[in-house]
Structure formats: structure tokens, C-alpha cells
mmCIF file of C-alpha atoms in Angstrom:
data_model
loop_
_atom_site.group_PDB
_atom_site.id
_atom_site.type_symbol
_atom_site.label_atom_id
_atom_site.label_comp_id
_atom_site.label_asym_id
_atom_site.label_seq_id
_atom_site.Cartn_x
_atom_site.Cartn_y
_atom_site.Cartn_z
ATOM 1 C CA PHE A 1426 33.001 1.839 -5.134
ATOM 2 C CA PHE A 1427 34.142 -1.084 -3.717
ATOM 3 C CA ASP A 1428 37.918 0.159 -2.434
ATOM 4 C CA ASN A 1429 36.973 2.566 0.648
ATOM 5 C CA TRP A 1430 34.166 0.116 2.440
ATOM 6 C CA GLU A 1431 36.558 -0.121 5.339
ATOM 7 C CA LEU A 1432 35.789 3.812 5.785
ATOM 8 C CA ARG A 1433 31.838 3.549 5.819
ATOM 9 C CA LYS A 1434 28.848 2.988 8.190
ATOM 10 C CA ASN A 1435 26.368 3.187 5.515
ATOM 11 C CA CYS A 1436 26.351 1.719 1.641
ATOM 12 C CA ASP A 1437 23.679 2.819 -0.593
ATOM 13 C CA ILE A 1438 24.500 1.318 -4.414
ATOM 14 C CA LYS A 1439 22.136 1.782 -6.557
ATOM 15 C CA PHE A 1440 21.976 1.858 -11.211
ATOM 16 C CA GLN A 1441 20.365 3.606 -13.703
ATOM 17 C CA GLU A 1442 19.999 -0.037 -15.541
ATOM 18 C CA ASN A 1443 19.166 -3.717 -14.670
ATOM 19 C CA PHE A 1444 21.523 -5.549 -14.855
ATOM 20 C CA ILE A 1445 23.914 -8.824 -13.137
ATOM 21 C CA ILE A 1446 26.389 -7.395 -10.955
ATOM 22 C CA LYS A 1447 29.510 -10.279 -9.751
ATOM 23 C CA PHE A 1448 29.604 -9.252 -6.026
ATOM 24 C CA GLU A 1449 33.103 -9.956 -4.960
ATOM 25 C CA ILE A 1450 34.109 -9.361 -1.188
ATOM 26 C CA MET A 1451 38.089 -10.928 0.163
ATOM 27 C CA GLN A 1452 38.330 -9.255 3.547
ATOM 28 C CA ARG A 1453 36.213 -8.665 6.216
ATOM 29 C CA ILE A 1454 35.265 -5.075 6.481
ATOM 30 C CA GLU A 1455 33.992 -4.209 9.753
ATOM 31 C CA HIS A 1456 32.403 -0.986 10.347
ATOM 32 C CA LEU A 1457 29.592 -1.408 7.411
ATOM 33 C CA LYS A 1458 25.893 -1.055 8.929
ATOM 34 C CA VAL A 1459 23.021 -0.381 6.420
ATOM 35 C CA LEU A 1460 24.257 -1.923 3.006
ATOM 36 C CA ASN A 1461 21.265 -1.754 0.194
ATOM 37 C CA ILE A 1462 21.651 -2.806 -2.977
ATOM 38 C CA PHE A 1463 19.308 -1.113 -5.699
ATOM 39 C CA HIS A 1464 18.241 -2.078 -9.352
ATOM 40 C CA THR A 1465 20.463 -4.431 -10.078
ATOM 41 C CA TYR A 1466 20.899 -7.954 -10.206
ATOM 42 C CA ILE A 1467 23.087 -10.119 -7.930
ATOM 43 C CA ASP A 1468 23.044 -13.653 -7.715
ATOM 44 C CA SER A 1469 21.544 -15.481 -4.439
ATOM 45 C CA LYS A 1470 25.312 -17.533 -3.737
ATOM 46 C CA ASP A 1471 26.102 -14.062 -3.170
ATOM 47 C CA LEU A 1472 24.019 -13.570 -0.362
ATOM 48 C CA ASN A 1473 26.671 -15.733 1.344
ATOM 49 C CA LYS A 1474 29.417 -12.854 1.241
ATOM 50 C CA LEU A 1475 27.173 -10.432 3.499
ATOM 51 C CA LYS A 1476 29.518 -12.733 6.532
ATOM 52 C CA TYR A 1477 32.387 -9.904 5.544
ATOM 53 C CA PHE A 1478 30.575 -7.381 6.849
ATOM 54 C CA PRO A 1479 30.046 -8.594 10.721
ATOM 55 C CA ASN A 1480 28.712 -5.322 12.169
ATOM 56 C CA LEU A 1481 26.047 -5.125 8.766
ATOM 57 C CA THR A 1482 22.747 -4.699 10.785
ATOM 58 C CA HIS A 1483 20.367 -3.197 8.374
ATOM 59 C CA SER A 1484 19.961 -4.029 4.828
ATOM 60 C CA LYS A 1485 17.914 -3.810 1.412
ATOM 61 C CA ILE A 1486 18.494 -5.794 -1.382
ATOM 62 C CA SER A 1487 16.520 -5.668 -4.912
ATOM 63 C CA TYR A 1488 16.923 -7.952 -6.890
ATOM 64 C CA VAL A 1489 18.300 -11.555 -6.107
ATOM 65 C CA ILE A 1490 17.857 -14.326 -8.358
ATOM 66 C CA LEU A 1491 17.070 -17.571 -6.639
ATOM 67 C CA ASP A 1492 19.191 -20.056 -7.964
ATOM 68 C CA ASN A 1493 18.979 -23.541 -6.953
ATOM 69 C CA ASP A 1494 21.831 -23.821 -4.463
ATOM 70 C CA GLY A 1495 20.068 -21.015 -2.597
ATOM 71 C CA PHE A 1496 21.635 -18.972 0.241
ATOM 72 C CA ASP A 1497 23.276 -18.983 2.999
ATOM 73 C CA MET A 1498 23.208 -16.119 5.835
ATOM 74 C CA SER A 1499 23.561 -17.476 9.101
ATOM 75 C CA GLU A 1500 26.503 -16.141 10.259
ATOM 76 C CA CYS A 1501 25.166 -12.337 9.392
ATOM 77 C CA LYS A 1502 25.156 -13.025 13.436
ATOM 78 C CA ASN A 1503 24.177 -8.854 14.020
ATOM 79 C CA LEU A 1504 21.155 -8.522 10.863
ATOM 80 C CA GLN A 1505 18.206 -7.014 12.496
ATOM 81 C CA GLU A 1506 15.901 -6.304 9.708
ATOM 82 C CA LEU A 1507 16.022 -7.222 6.378
ATOM 83 C CA LYS A 1508 13.978 -6.167 2.672
ATOM 84 C CA ILE A 1509 14.940 -9.087 -0.304
ATOM 85 C CA HIS A 1510 13.088 -8.312 -3.639
ATOM 86 C CA PHE A 1511 12.964 -12.256 -5.139
ATOM 87 C CA THR A 1512 13.166 -12.977 -9.068
ATOM 88 C CA TYR A 1513 14.640 -15.390 -11.344
ATOM 89 C CA GLN A 1514 16.916 -14.817 -14.490
ATOM 90 C CA LYS A 1515 15.088 -14.281 -17.716
ATOM 91 C CA SER A 1516 18.061 -16.137 -19.683
ATOM 92 C CA ILE A 1517 17.316 -19.127 -17.631
ATOM 93 C CA GLU A 1518 13.899 -21.321 -17.986
ATOM 94 C CA ASP A 1519 12.247 -21.292 -14.254
ATOM 95 C CA ILE A 1520 11.847 -25.942 -13.215
ATOM 96 C CA SER A 1521 8.098 -26.416 -13.019
ATOM 97 C CA PHE A 1522 7.057 -27.660 -9.871
ATOM 98 C CA ASN A 1523 4.224 -30.405 -10.815
ATOM 99 C CA ASP A 1524 2.459 -32.002 -7.442
ATOM 100 C CA ASP A 1525 4.406 -34.556 -6.880
ATOM 101 C CA ASP A 1526 7.946 -32.840 -7.080
ATOM 102 C CA ASN A 1527 8.089 -32.081 -3.240
ATOM 103 C CA ASP A 1528 11.337 -33.649 -2.777
ATOM 104 C CA ASN A 1529 12.508 -31.383 -5.107
ATOM 105 C CA ALA A 1530 10.504 -28.662 -3.112
ATOM 106 C CA VAL A 1531 12.339 -29.776 0.289
ATOM 107 C CA ASN A 1532 16.181 -29.671 -0.983
ATOM 108 C CA TYR A 1533 15.798 -26.705 -2.544
ATOM 109 C CA ALA A 1534 14.523 -24.890 0.832
ATOM 110 C CA GLU A 1535 17.319 -26.776 2.974
ATOM 111 C CA ASN A 1536 19.773 -24.585 0.784
ATOM 112 C CA ILE A 1537 17.461 -21.341 2.689
ATOM 113 C CA HIS A 1538 19.642 -20.120 5.731
ATOM 114 C CA TRP A 1539 18.305 -16.793 6.738
ATOM 115 C CA PRO A 1540 20.084 -14.705 10.006
ATOM 116 C CA ALA A 1541 20.078 -16.952 13.062
ATOM 117 C CA ASN A 1542 18.989 -13.226 14.816
ATOM 118 C CA LEU A 1543 16.969 -11.320 12.512
ATOM 119 C CA LYS A 1544 14.237 -9.768 13.968
ATOM 120 C CA LYS A 1545 12.638 -8.337 11.026
ATOM 121 C CA LEU A 1546 12.156 -9.775 7.321
ATOM 122 C CA SER A 1547 10.570 -8.835 4.274
ATOM 123 C CA ILE A 1548 10.396 -10.199 1.194
ATOM 124 C CA THR A 1549 8.957 -9.576 -2.511
ATOM 125 C CA ILE A 1550 8.385 -12.083 -5.314
ATOM 126 C CA HIS A 1551 6.934 -9.583 -7.690
ATOM 127 C CA ASN A 1552 7.887 -8.902 -11.547
ATOM 128 C CA ILE A 1553 10.024 -6.840 -12.735
ATOM 129 C CA LYS A 1554 9.421 -4.276 -15.419
ATOM 130 C CA ASN A 1555 9.620 -5.523 -19.023
ATOM 131 C CA LEU A 1556 10.288 -8.977 -17.580
ATOM 132 C CA ILE A 1557 7.775 -12.049 -19.200
ATOM 133 C CA GLN A 1558 5.286 -11.859 -16.657
ATOM 134 C CA ASN A 1559 4.922 -15.605 -15.669
ATOM 135 C CA PHE A 1560 3.046 -16.861 -12.116
ATOM 136 C CA SER A 1561 4.302 -20.223 -12.227
ATOM 137 C CA ILE A 1562 7.864 -18.172 -11.366
ATOM 138 C CA ARG A 1563 6.324 -16.778 -9.177
ATOM 139 C CA LEU A 1564 4.714 -19.958 -7.185
ATOM 140 C CA ASN A 1565 8.704 -21.858 -7.729
ATOM 141 C CA ILE A 1566 10.228 -18.784 -6.013
ATOM 142 C CA LEU A 1567 7.784 -19.387 -3.389
ATOM 143 C CA ARG A 1568 8.480 -22.958 -2.820
ATOM 144 C CA LYS A 1569 12.235 -22.125 -2.920
ATOM 145 C CA ILE A 1570 12.032 -20.836 -0.171
ATOM 146 C CA ALA A 1571 9.260 -22.569 2.152
ATOM 147 C CA LYS A 1572 10.486 -23.082 5.050
ATOM 148 C CA PRO A 1573 10.323 -21.927 9.161
ATOM 149 C CA LEU A 1574 11.710 -18.997 9.620
ATOM 150 C CA PRO A 1575 14.265 -18.596 12.731
ATOM 151 C CA PRO A 1576 12.350 -17.720 15.948
ATOM 152 C CA SER A 1577 14.163 -14.506 16.544
ATOM 153 C CA ILE A 1578 11.621 -12.845 13.999
ATOM 154 C CA ILE A 1579 8.648 -11.289 14.676
ATOM 155 C CA ASP A 1580 7.883 -8.983 11.951
ATOM 156 C CA LEU A 1581 7.314 -10.251 8.755
ATOM 157 C CA CYS A 1582 6.499 -9.324 5.207
ATOM 158 C CA ILE A 1583 5.346 -10.914 2.143
ATOM 159 C CA ASP A 1584 4.333 -9.646 -0.919
ATOM 160 C CA ILE A 1585 3.661 -11.822 -4.000
ATOM 161 C CA SER A 1586 1.620 -8.507 -5.798
ATOM 162 C CA TYR A 1587 1.750 -8.639 -9.442
ATOM 163 C CA ASP A 1588 2.659 -5.065 -10.594
ATOM 164 C CA THR A 1589 -0.837 -4.896 -12.840
ATOM 165 C CA GLY A 1590 0.330 -2.211 -15.369
ATOM 166 C CA GLY A 1591 0.637 -5.335 -18.948
ATOM 167 C CA SER A 1592 -0.041 -7.709 -17.174
ATOM 168 C CA GLY A 1593 -3.808 -8.159 -16.829
ATOM 169 C CA PRO A 1594 -3.871 -10.979 -19.735
ATOM 170 C CA GLU A 1595 -2.220 -13.210 -17.848
ATOM 171 C CA LEU A 1596 -3.940 -13.343 -14.167
ATOM 172 C CA TYR A 1597 -6.573 -15.026 -15.654
ATOM 173 C CA SER A 1598 -4.526 -18.315 -15.938
ATOM 174 C CA ILE A 1599 -4.334 -18.235 -12.266
ATOM 175 C CA SER A 1600 -6.652 -20.576 -10.219
ATOM 176 C CA ARG A 1601 -7.908 -21.219 -6.728
ATOM 177 C CA ASP A 1602 -5.844 -24.291 -6.727
ATOM 178 C CA ASP A 1603 -2.262 -21.580 -7.499
ATOM 179 C CA ILE A 1604 -4.497 -19.444 -4.958
ATOM 180 C CA LEU A 1605 -4.416 -22.297 -2.357
ATOM 181 C CA LYS A 1606 -1.106 -23.715 -3.109
ATOM 182 C CA ILE A 1607 0.539 -20.340 -2.440
ATOM 183 C CA SER A 1608 -1.800 -20.206 1.340
ATOM 184 C CA GLY A 1609 0.374 -23.973 2.159
ATOM 185 C CA LEU A 1610 3.749 -22.591 1.168
ATOM 186 C CA ILE A 1611 3.357 -20.063 3.276
ATOM 187 C CA ASN A 1612 1.882 -21.312 6.070
ATOM 188 C CA LYS A 1613 5.442 -23.529 6.318
ATOM 189 C CA ILE A 1614 7.306 -20.429 6.692
ATOM 190 C CA LEU A 1615 4.815 -18.666 9.890
ATOM 191 C CA THR A 1616 6.212 -19.444 12.669
ATOM 192 C CA ASN A 1617 4.305 -18.978 16.424
ATOM 193 C CA ASN A 1618 6.542 -16.079 17.462
ATOM 194 C CA LEU A 1619 5.767 -13.561 15.139
ATOM 195 C CA GLU A 1620 4.119 -10.605 16.405
ATOM 196 C CA ASN A 1621 3.345 -8.651 13.057
ATOM 197 C CA LEU A 1622 2.977 -9.945 9.951
ATOM 198 C CA LYS A 1623 1.497 -7.842 6.205
ATOM 199 C CA LEU A 1624 0.538 -10.494 3.506
ATOM 200 C CA LYS A 1625 0.088 -8.771 0.194
ATOM 201 C CA GLY A 1626 -1.729 -11.000 -2.792
ATOM 202 C CA ILE A 1627 -1.702 -11.452 -6.235
ATOM 203 C CA SER A 1628 -3.273 -8.799 -8.003
ATOM 204 C CA ARG A 1629 -3.614 -4.953 -6.172
ATOM 205 C CA TYR A 1630 -6.730 -3.626 -7.758
ATOM 206 C CA ASN A 1631 -8.479 -5.810 -9.047
ATOM 207 C CA TYR A 1632 -10.380 -8.948 -7.246
ATOM 208 C CA LYS A 1633 -12.200 -10.842 -10.688
ATOM 209 C CA ILE A 1634 -9.412 -11.136 -12.667
ATOM 210 C CA GLY A 1635 -6.499 -11.105 -9.839
ATOM 211 C CA LYS A 1636 -8.575 -13.974 -7.458
ATOM 212 C CA PRO A 1637 -6.768 -12.274 -4.336
ATOM 213 C CA LEU A 1638 -5.484 -14.549 -1.988
ATOM 214 C CA ILE A 1639 -8.146 -17.165 -0.526
ATOM 215 C CA PHE A 1640 -8.422 -15.727 4.369
ATOM 216 C CA SER A 1641 -9.096 -19.174 5.377
ATOM 217 C CA ALA A 1642 -6.943 -20.987 3.748
ATOM 218 C CA ILE A 1643 -3.600 -19.288 6.097
ATOM 219 C CA ASN A 1644 -3.100 -20.293 9.669
ATOM 220 C CA PHE A 1645 -2.632 -17.273 11.239
ATOM 221 C CA PRO A 1646 -0.233 -17.775 14.424
ATOM 222 C CA THR A 1647 -1.973 -16.922 17.465
ATOM 223 C CA SER A 1648 0.937 -14.899 18.402
ATOM 224 C CA LEU A 1649 0.223 -12.188 16.273
ATOM 225 C CA LYS A 1650 -0.392 -8.159 17.644
ATOM 226 C CA LEU A 1651 -0.606 -6.831 14.138
ATOM 227 C CA LEU A 1652 -2.299 -7.979 11.023
ATOM 228 C CA SER A 1653 -2.283 -6.717 7.429
ATOM 229 C CA LEU A 1654 -3.966 -8.357 4.945
ATOM 230 C CA ASN A 1655 -3.833 -6.481 1.636
ATOM 231 C CA ASP A 1656 -5.796 -8.258 -1.655
ATOM 232 C CA PHE A 1657 -7.957 -11.000 -0.175
ATOM 233 C CA ILE A 1658 -10.804 -12.649 -0.150
ATOM 234 C CA LEU A 1659 -12.052 -13.020 2.851
ATOM 235 C CA ASP A 1660 -14.570 -16.280 2.986
ATOM 236 C CA TYR A 1661 -15.196 -17.024 6.709
ATOM 237 C CA ASN A 1662 -16.502 -16.248 9.875
ATOM 238 C CA PHE A 1663 -14.151 -17.120 12.758
ATOM 239 C CA ILE A 1664 -10.169 -16.449 13.707
ATOM 240 C CA ASN A 1665 -8.868 -16.718 17.445
ATOM 241 C CA LEU A 1666 -6.239 -14.305 17.622
ATOM 242 C CA PRO A 1667 -5.819 -13.410 21.586
ATOM 243 C CA ASN A 1668 -3.527 -11.085 21.259
ATOM 244 C CA LEU A 1669 -4.150 -9.529 18.385
ATOM 245 C CA LYS A 1670 -4.204 -5.246 18.847
ATOM 246 C CA LYS A 1671 -4.356 -3.705 15.244
ATOM 247 C CA LEU A 1672 -5.481 -5.026 12.356
ATOM 248 C CA TYR A 1673 -5.658 -3.677 8.733
ATOM 249 C CA PHE A 1674 -7.438 -4.604 5.690
ATOM 250 C CA GLU A 1675 -6.637 -2.917 2.012
ATOM 251 C CA HIS A 1676 -8.206 -4.129 -0.886
ATOM 252 C CA SER A 1677 -9.736 -6.881 0.329
ATOM 253 C CA LEU A 1678 -13.527 -8.275 -0.923
ATOM 254 C CA PHE A 1679 -15.777 -9.432 2.192
ATOM 255 C CA ASP A 1680 -17.833 -12.607 2.422
ATOM 256 C CA SER A 1681 -21.011 -12.053 2.864
ATOM 257 C CA ASP A 1682 -20.987 -14.831 6.338
ATOM 258 C CA PHE A 1683 -17.279 -13.392 7.421
ATOM 259 C CA LYS A 1684 -16.768 -11.471 10.972
ATOM 260 C CA LEU A 1685 -14.484 -8.883 12.124
ATOM 261 C CA PRO A 1686 -12.141 -10.222 14.483
ATOM 262 C CA VAL A 1687 -11.786 -8.656 17.923
ATOM 263 C CA SER A 1688 -8.588 -6.127 17.817
ATOM 264 C CA ASP A 1689 -8.109 -3.433 19.909
ATOM 265 C CA GLU A 1690 -8.250 -0.792 16.701
ATOM 266 C CA ILE A 1691 -9.451 -1.795 13.037
ATOM 267 C CA LEU A 1692 -9.115 0.198 9.419
ATOM 268 C CA ILE A 1693 -10.972 -1.156 6.841
ATOM 269 C CA GLU A 1694 -9.216 0.807 3.141
ATOM 270 C CA LYS A 1695 -10.822 0.239 -0.202
ATOM 271 C CA CYS A 1696 -12.563 -3.024 0.559
ATOM 272 C CA THR A 1697 -16.021 -4.293 -0.719
ATOM 273 C CA PHE A 1698 -18.794 -5.907 1.676
ATOM 274 C CA LYS A 1699 -21.764 -8.283 0.350
ATOM 275 C CA ASP A 1700 -23.130 -7.562 3.839
ATOM 276 C CA LEU A 1701 -22.380 -6.414 7.056
ATOM 277 C CA SER A 1702 -23.399 -8.310 10.036
ATOM 278 C CA PHE A 1703 -21.218 -8.383 12.979
ATOM 279 C CA ILE A 1704 -19.492 -5.853 14.222
ATOM 280 C CA PRO A 1705 -16.571 -6.605 17.464
ATOM 281 C CA SER A 1706 -18.172 -4.457 20.299
ATOM 282 C CA SER A 1707 -15.197 -4.066 22.337
ATOM 283 C CA SER A 1708 -12.784 -2.524 19.678
ATOM 284 C CA SER A 1709 -11.592 0.819 20.877
ATOM 285 C CA LYS A 1710 -12.318 2.304 17.002
ATOM 286 C CA ILE A 1711 -12.790 0.685 14.189
ATOM 287 C CA GLU A 1712 -13.268 2.591 11.182
ATOM 288 C CA PHE A 1713 -14.448 2.346 7.134
ATOM 289 C CA LYS A 1714 -12.295 4.183 4.838
ATOM 290 C CA MET A 1715 -13.721 4.566 0.866
ATOM 291 C CA CYS A 1716 -14.919 0.966 1.143
ATOM 292 C CA THR A 1717 -17.865 -0.735 -1.047
ATOM 293 C CA PHE A 1718 -20.891 -2.440 0.486
ATOM 294 C CA ARG A 1719 -23.699 -4.412 -2.206
ATOM 295 C CA LYS A 1720 -26.603 -3.826 0.492
ATOM 296 C CA VAL A 1721 -27.272 -1.842 3.146
ATOM 297 C CA PRO A 1722 -26.013 -3.303 6.510
ATOM 298 C CA SER A 1723 -27.933 -5.611 7.985
ATOM 299 C CA TYR A 1724 -26.125 -5.085 10.769
ATOM 300 C CA ASN A 1725 -28.034 -3.267 13.967
ATOM 301 C CA GLY A 1726 -25.922 -3.139 17.127
ATOM 302 C CA ASP A 1727 -23.749 -0.952 18.878
ATOM 303 C CA VAL A 1728 -22.162 1.535 16.497
ATOM 304 C CA THR A 1729 -20.014 3.791 19.305
ATOM 305 C CA ASN A 1730 -16.926 2.916 18.170
ATOM 306 C CA VAL A 1731 -17.394 3.015 13.757
ATOM 307 C CA VAL A 1732 -16.615 5.490 11.740
ATOM 308 C CA ILE A 1733 -17.447 6.528 8.505
ATOM 309 C CA ASN A 1734 -15.259 7.956 5.831
ATOM 310 C CA ASN A 1735 -15.914 8.547 2.354
ATOM 311 C CA CYS A 1736 -18.100 5.059 2.023
ATOM 312 C CA ARG A 1737 -21.885 4.310 -0.459
ATOM 313 C CA ILE A 1738 -23.871 1.665 -0.705
ATOM 314 C CA MET A 1739 -23.912 -0.021 -4.649
ATOM 315 C CA GLU A 1740 -27.837 -0.629 -4.936
ATOM 316 C CA GLN A 1741 -28.229 3.470 -4.631
ATOM 317 C CA PRO A 1742 -27.643 6.541 -6.970
ATOM 318 C CA THR A 1743 -23.973 7.528 -5.403
ATOM 319 C CA ASN A 1744 -25.031 10.927 -4.998
ATOM 320 C CA ASN A 1745 -28.354 9.454 -2.389
ATOM 321 C CA VAL A 1746 -27.192 10.011 1.842
ATOM 322 C CA PHE A 1747 -25.335 6.815 3.116
ATOM 323 C CA GLN A 1748 -28.467 4.986 4.653
ATOM 324 C CA PHE A 1749 -25.950 3.288 7.161
ATOM 325 C CA GLN A 1750 -23.902 6.127 8.004
ATOM 326 C CA GLN A 1751 -27.352 7.908 8.835
ATOM 327 C CA GLN A 1752 -27.958 5.557 11.136
ATOM 328 C CA LEU A 1753 -24.565 5.786 12.966
ATOM 329 C CA GLN A 1754 -24.910 8.891 13.426
ATOM 330 C CA MET A 1755 -28.644 8.715 15.183
ATOM 331 C CA ASN A 1756 -27.634 5.193 16.934
ATOM 332 C CA THR A 1757 -24.428 7.092 18.597
ATOM 333 C CA GLN A 1758 -26.384 10.442 19.057
ATOM 334 C CA ARG A 1759 -29.323 8.377 21.105
ATOM 335 C CA ASN A 1760 -26.508 6.151 23.195
ATOM 336 C CA ASN A 1761 -24.612 10.104 23.541
ATOM 337 C CA ASN A 1762 -28.442 10.917 24.672
ATOM 338 C CA ASN A 1763 -28.588 8.144 27.357
ATOM 339 C CA HIS A 1764 -25.685 8.878 28.951
ATOM 340 C CA ASN A 1765 -26.087 12.148 29.344
ATOM 341 C CA GLY A 1766 -29.713 11.414 30.641
ATOM 342 C CA ASN A 1767 -28.373 8.587 33.477
ATOM 343 C CA SER A 1768 -25.226 11.269 34.452
ATOM 344 C CA SER A 1769 -27.885 14.022 35.467
ATOM 345 C CA ALA A 1770 -30.081 11.528 36.813
#
């Protein structure tokens, strides 16, 4: 399938089974603009060969074995969007870093060179079906790429979530220190030029087993306009993001002291609240969807901008009326009546 690449503008390479291919390109292919490689492995050093596609603008690649030599994509001048899945070669034992191995980690990061003009980057580090589940491998891969992104990147997604199928017992070995290490490595990657940031934590569905990422350990750039967090423990009550337009939380646990940041639009889906005592009144819309409250929220302020869909309270039987929703409806009706009365006057 390499023979006629010079005639292609788009190319999808798919295999039925996972195996390693040797990615060889011996000449420049001017016409190719989109390259997608699925369901196979390539060595990270083969990413260097994408320079032979000088007009490449979009690419999705899975899976890339991140070896110690890293990769250099700096010559892909026109590449605008890149989605890449990092993994490891199961036949080679991954190197384990200690806290004192910072020099090694720095050296590996120096070998990582992203496209110079890239706008949108999605990085996924997750287990692959039928491979050994090992959290330390994830941590080591993240260490190897932990360096500031090119200033051109304004849209970033980092996904280190587990495939929960068959991996439950191993998740118990993850400590809070490990979670904080992940947060520190993510902080090294983030830059002040980011406008859209999506982070996916460690366990997709189970907070007790998965120990999601700790919110307060992440230093979010103030330049953000969109922030999406999946699988987090939201554990403190202040964050200053003055440019934020849209905020999205999913599968996260809200601590009792957490206060929702100010954002034009807030969507909270499948999350659990210990309490809810503050809602930003300046937001145009705040929607709670399929959320669980451990008790009736103590917030009793303005709710004209709040929408609640299919939520429940743990301290009540599920067939009871959601009291908080009743309160919201009553307050909304009262505010509407007051507004209509003032208008008539």
C-alpha cells in the first residue's frame, strides 16, 4: 500500500491484529494531507519520517512505542492536528524511575520534539487489550514527554484513563503520591497559551478503586477558555480562570468545600457531591445531569440559571421527590413572579 502514496491526499492504514510494522518512507510525498494509522505498533523514532509528508495537516496514530530515543517531528511544519496513543513494547521491560532519577527523565524529555506549528494535540496513554496492566509504565511514559509544549498549541487533551475491563485489582496499588506525581508531570506540559484543555484521570467509573486525579495539584493556565475534567477529586474551593467560557465535569467527586468556578456555561455530568454551597450567579447556564448528592445541598441562593436533570440524593429513597429540585423550581417561580410584578408596576 506504499506504492501509490504520491497519488493520495488521505490515507488510512488499518490492521486486524496488533503487531509492529517497520515504517519506511524513502521519498517525499507532496500530496498527502491526512495520515491515520490504527491497530498496530510503530516505534517512536519512525515518527521522524513524517517529515517526508511536507503538506501533512492531520494525523491519528495508534499505537506508538515510546522508546528512549524519543522522536523529532519539528520538520512537520504544516501539521495542525495530531492524535497519538503512546504505549510500550510488551517484550521489553520498561525502565522504572525513582524520585532521584530526575536526570534520566530530563534527558528523555529532551528527545521529544513536537511539530513546531501544531494547533491541536491529543495524547492518550492507556492500557491495550490483552497486555499486562502496569501503572508504573504509564507514569514512565508521561515522564518521558514531560516538557513544555510548543507555544502554537492552543488545544490539548491528555488521557491516562484505565481500561477498567479486567484491571480492577491492579488499581489498588496506586498511591496518592503517584497521583501527585502525575499532576506534577502534567504541570510541566501545560503552557500559558492553551485555550482548550481536556484531562481524563485514572479510573473511568470507580472513585474508590481508581483514586482520580487531585484537582488542587494541577496548575491551570489562566488563558483557558474551555476546561473539561473527567475522573477528578475536586478538593478545593477557588480557581481563578478569568477567560473561562465553558466548564465541563464528568465522573468526578466534589469535596464539601469546593466552589464552582465562574464560567459562562457549566455542565456537570455523572458527578458526586458531598455538598453544594455555592453557585456562580454570573453563569448563563449551569446544568446538573445524572449527578448524585450525598445530602440536600445547602445552597439557597439564586437558581434562575440552574437546570437539573435526573439527579438524586443519597440520604433519601430514590422514589422520593428530589427536594433540591423542588426548591429550585419554587425559587425560579418566585423570581419570575417578582419580575412580572415589577414589570406590571
